[in-house]
PDB file of C-alpha atoms in Angstrom:
ATOM      1  CA  MET A   1      17.587 -29.150 -48.234  1.00 67.00           C
ATOM      2  CA  ILE A   2      13.983 -29.473 -49.394  1.00 73.00           C
ATOM      3  CA  PHE A   3      12.574 -32.067 -51.774  1.00 80.00           C
ATOM      4  CA  GLY A   4      10.207 -29.741 -53.617  1.00 77.00           C
ATOM      5  CA  THR A   5       9.811 -25.987 -53.407  1.00 81.00           C
ATOM      6  CA  VAL A   6       8.156 -23.621 -50.973  1.00 85.00           C
ATOM      7  CA  THR A   7       7.617 -19.945 -51.763  1.00 88.00           C
ATOM      8  CA  ILE A   8       5.970 -17.626 -49.264  1.00 90.00           C
ATOM      9  CA  THR A   9       4.192 -14.573 -50.647  1.00 88.00           C
ATOM     10  CA  PRO A  10       2.278 -11.959 -48.615  1.00 86.00           C
ATOM     11  CA  ARG A  11      -1.024 -13.767 -49.250  1.00 87.00           C
ATOM     12  CA  ALA A  12      -0.176 -17.387 -50.047  1.00 88.00           C
ATOM     13  CA  VAL A  13       2.196 -20.300 -49.622  1.00 87.00           C
ATOM     14  CA  GLU A  14       3.113 -21.857 -52.944  1.00 86.00           C
ATOM     15  CA  THR A  15       4.562 -25.352 -53.037  1.00 83.00           C
ATOM     16  CA  HIS A  16       5.699 -27.484 -55.945  1.00 81.00           C
ATOM     17  CA  ARG A  17       2.175 -28.890 -56.241  1.00 78.00           C
ATOM     18  CA  ASP A  18      -0.332 -26.534 -54.608  1.00 79.00           C
ATOM     19  CA  SER A  19      -0.933 -23.006 -53.408  1.00 81.00           C
ATOM     20  CA  TYR A  20      -2.537 -22.253 -50.060  1.00 82.00           C
ATOM     21  CA  GLN A  21      -3.989 -18.921 -48.990  1.00 85.00           C
ATOM     22  CA  LEU A  22      -2.499 -17.863 -45.678  1.00 86.00           C
ATOM     23  CA  ALA A  23      -5.908 -16.909 -44.332  1.00 84.00           C
ATOM     24  CA  HIS A  24      -7.143 -20.489 -44.756  1.00 83.00           C
ATOM     25  CA  LEU A  25      -4.178 -22.393 -43.301  1.00 85.00           C
ATOM     26  CA  THR A  26      -5.028 -23.935 -39.964  1.00 83.00           C
ATOM     27  CA  VAL A  27      -2.122 -26.273 -39.189  1.00 84.00           C
ATOM     28  CA  ILE A  28       1.556 -26.014 -40.080  1.00 89.00           C
ATOM     29  CA  SER A  29       3.479 -28.863 -38.528  1.00 90.00           C
ATOM     30  CA  VAL A  30       6.997 -30.213 -38.899  1.00 93.00           C
ATOM     31  CA  ARG A  31       7.516 -33.813 -37.828  1.00 93.00           C
ATOM     32  CA  ARG A  32      10.293 -36.419 -37.944  1.00 95.00           C
ATOM     33  CA  PRO A  33       8.413 -39.560 -38.992  1.00 94.00           C
ATOM     34  CA  LEU A  34      11.525 -41.714 -39.469  1.00 95.00           C
ATOM     35  CA  LEU A  35      13.040 -41.016 -36.045  1.00 96.00           C
ATOM     36  CA  ALA A  36      11.292 -43.762 -34.062  1.00 96.00           C
ATOM     37  CA  GLY A  37      12.100 -46.417 -36.659  1.00 96.00           C
ATOM     38  CA  SER A  38      15.720 -45.351 -36.924  1.00 97.00           C
ATOM     39  CA  ILE A  39      16.179 -45.445 -33.144  1.00 97.00           C
ATOM     40  CA  LEU A  40      14.566 -48.868 -32.998  1.00 97.00           C
ATOM     41  CA  GLY A  41      16.660 -50.196 -35.892  1.00 96.00           C
ATOM     42  CA  ALA A  42      19.916 -48.800 -34.520  1.00 96.00           C
ATOM     43  CA  GLY A  43      19.145 -50.183 -31.071  1.00 96.00           C
ATOM     44  CA  GLY A  44      18.367 -53.585 -32.551  1.00 96.00           C
ATOM     45  CA  MET A  45      21.610 -53.636 -34.508  1.00 95.00           C
ATOM     46  CA  GLY A  46      23.553 -52.610 -31.429  1.00 94.00           C
ATOM     47  CA  ALA A  47      21.910 -55.318 -29.325  1.00 96.00           C
ATOM     48  CA  PHE A  48      22.587 -57.908 -32.035  1.00 96.00           C
ATOM     49  CA  ALA A  49      26.228 -56.866 -32.245  1.00 94.00           C
ATOM     50  CA  LEU A  50      26.603 -57.078 -28.453  1.00 94.00           C
ATOM     51  CA  ALA A  51      24.868 -60.448 -28.225  1.00 96.00           C
ATOM     52  CA  PHE A  52      26.727 -62.079 -31.100  1.00 95.00           C
ATOM     53  CA  GLY A  53      29.934 -60.031 -31.119  1.00 92.00           C
ATOM     54  CA  ASP A  54      32.057 -63.092 -30.417  1.00 94.00           C
ATOM     55  CA  LEU A  55      30.735 -64.750 -33.599  1.00 95.00           C
ATOM     56  CA  LEU A  56      30.941 -61.731 -35.923  1.00 95.00           C
ATOM     57  CA  TYR A  57      33.964 -60.568 -37.902  1.00 96.00           C
ATOM     58  CA  ALA A  58      35.258 -57.053 -37.231  1.00 95.00           C
ATOM     59  CA  TYR A  59      34.083 -55.778 -40.626  1.00 96.00           C
ATOM     60  CA  GLU A  60      30.572 -57.080 -39.907  1.00 96.00           C
ATOM     61  CA  ILE A  61      30.475 -55.214 -36.598  1.00 95.00           C
ATOM     62  CA  ALA A  62      31.835 -52.098 -38.297  1.00 96.00           C
ATOM     63  CA  GLY A  63      29.224 -52.403 -41.047  1.00 96.00           C
ATOM     64  CA  MET A  64      26.438 -52.735 -38.502  1.00 96.00           C
ATOM     65  CA  ALA A  65      27.740 -49.735 -36.566  1.00 96.00           C
ATOM     66  CA  ALA A  66      27.951 -47.639 -39.741  1.00 97.00           C
ATOM     67  CA  THR A  67      24.448 -48.653 -40.785  1.00 96.00           C
ATOM     68  CA  ALA A  68      23.097 -47.830 -37.327  1.00 96.00           C
ATOM     69  CA  MET A  69      24.772 -44.411 -37.359  1.00 97.00           C
ATOM     70  CA  LEU A  70      23.475 -43.619 -40.855  1.00 97.00           C
ATOM     71  CA  SER A  71      19.938 -44.606 -39.909  1.00 96.00           C
ATOM     72  CA  LEU A  72      20.110 -42.419 -36.781  1.00 97.00           C
ATOM     73  CA  LEU A  73      21.447 -39.530 -38.834  1.00 96.00           C
ATOM     74  CA  ALA A  74      18.644 -39.911 -41.363  1.00 95.00           C
ATOM     75  CA  GLY A  75      16.056 -40.144 -38.594  1.00 96.00           C
ATOM     76  CA  PHE A  76      17.254 -36.944 -36.949  1.00 96.00           C
ATOM     77  CA  ARG A  77      17.800 -34.953 -40.159  1.00 96.00           C
ATOM     78  CA  LEU A  78      14.828 -35.883 -42.354  1.00 95.00           C
ATOM     79  CA  ALA A  79      11.491 -34.275 -41.607  1.00 94.00           C
ATOM     80  CA  ARG A  80       8.286 -33.318 -43.338  1.00 91.00           C
ATOM     81  CA  ILE A  81       6.143 -30.230 -43.187  1.00 89.00           C
ATOM     82  CA  ARG A  82       2.403 -30.548 -43.436  1.00 87.00           C
ATOM     83  CA  LEU A  83       0.135 -27.690 -44.431  1.00 83.00           C
ATOM     84  CA  LEU A  84      -3.522 -28.229 -43.627  1.00 81.00           C
ATOM     85  CA  SER A  85      -6.287 -25.913 -44.702  1.00 76.00           C
ATOM     86  CA  ARG A  86      -9.688 -25.728 -43.063  1.00 72.00           C
ATOM     87  CA  ASP A  87     -11.171 -25.919 -46.552  1.00 70.00           C
ATOM     88  CA  LEU A  88      -9.562 -29.337 -47.044  1.00 64.00           C
ATOM     89  CA  ARG A  89     -10.428 -30.813 -43.649  1.00 64.00           C
ATOM     90  CA  GLY A  90     -11.034 -34.522 -43.907  1.00 60.00           C
ATOM     91  CA  SER A  91      -9.507 -34.867 -47.373  1.00 58.00           C
ATOM     92  CA  GLU A  92      -6.157 -36.246 -48.445  1.00 55.00           C
ATOM     93  CA  LEU A  93      -5.143 -33.026 -50.195  1.00 57.00           C
ATOM     94  CA  SER A  94      -2.871 -31.750 -47.455  1.00 68.00           C
ATOM     95  CA  CYS A  95       0.599 -30.796 -48.582  1.00 72.00           C
ATOM     96  CA  LEU A  96       3.611 -32.825 -47.536  1.00 79.00           C
ATOM     97  CA  ILE A  97       7.094 -31.575 -48.244  1.00 87.00           C
ATOM     98  CA  TRP A  98      10.168 -33.534 -47.169  1.00 89.00           C
ATOM     99  CA  GLY A  99      13.480 -31.936 -46.283  1.00 91.00           C
ATOM    100  CA  SER A 100      15.953 -31.332 -43.495  1.00 93.00           C
ATOM    101  CA  TRP A 101      14.598 -30.612 -40.021  1.00 94.00           C
ATOM    102  CA  GLY A 102      16.311 -27.232 -39.658  1.00 93.00           C
ATOM    103  CA  ARG A 103      15.278 -25.901 -43.069  1.00 93.00           C
ATOM    104  CA  LEU A 104      11.655 -26.946 -42.630  1.00 93.00           C
ATOM    105  CA  GLN A 105      11.550 -25.345 -39.165  1.00 95.00           C
ATOM    106  CA  ARG A 106      12.733 -22.065 -40.752  1.00 94.00           C
ATOM    107  CA  VAL A 107      10.046 -22.375 -43.436  1.00 92.00           C
ATOM    108  CA  ARG A 108       7.407 -22.979 -40.746  1.00 93.00           C
ATOM    109  CA  ARG A 109       8.507 -19.870 -38.843  1.00 94.00           C
ATOM    110  CA  GLU A 110       8.442 -17.822 -42.073  1.00 93.00           C
ATOM    111  CA  ILE A 111       4.882 -18.983 -42.790  1.00 92.00           C
ATOM    112  CA  VAL A 112       3.757 -18.105 -39.261  1.00 91.00           C
ATOM    113  CA  ALA A 113       5.390 -14.660 -39.555  1.00 92.00           C
ATOM    114  CA  ALA A 114       3.626 -14.073 -42.889  1.00 91.00           C
ATOM    115  CA  MET A 115       0.310 -15.091 -41.295  1.00 89.00           C
ATOM    116  CA  GLU A 116       0.896 -12.654 -38.413  1.00 90.00           C
ATOM    117  CA  ASN A 117       1.779  -9.861 -40.864  1.00 88.00           C
ATOM    118  CA  GLN A 118      -1.395 -10.550 -42.819  1.00 85.00           C
ATOM    119  CA  ASP A 119      -3.467 -10.440 -39.609  1.00 82.00           C
ATOM    120  CA  ALA A 120      -1.848  -7.141 -38.582  1.00 84.00           C
ATOM    121  CA  ARG A 121      -2.510  -5.688 -42.041  1.00 82.00           C
ATOM    122  CA  ARG A 122      -6.130  -6.805 -41.905  1.00 79.00           C
ATOM    123  CA  LYS A 123      -6.624  -5.236 -38.461  1.00 80.00           C
ATOM    124  CA  GLY A 124      -4.998  -2.010 -39.703  1.00 78.00           C
ATOM    125  CA  GLU A 125      -7.427  -1.868 -42.627  1.00 78.00           C
ATOM    126  CA  GLU A 126     -10.419  -2.387 -40.314  1.00 73.00           C
ATOM    127  CA  ALA A 127      -9.390   0.444 -37.987  1.00 62.00           C
TER     128      ALA A 127
END
């Protein structure tokens, strides 16, 4: 699952908004920015349910448990990939693509493999 598109060609990475030349990419990172907040929120709901469990109805406890589980699931599954180019250093034009953690990790590995192939091709041409 990716919100947006990513296409990797031998010389560039094309997203739904921008295209980046592989030779100019400096950072390709995949992060889970919602994970800390989801852990904190789920922990807070759990602590609230334990502290006030004698005052809450069963459906309220079940609703809090379901909400906590959904927030944890979202925190673990949702991620973003960031492509930074040395040409864009210091600007806000870096690419952010949201999607599932596993899919974005595969995309990151594909980009790194394409960069290594391009480097090997370049070294072969120089020799």
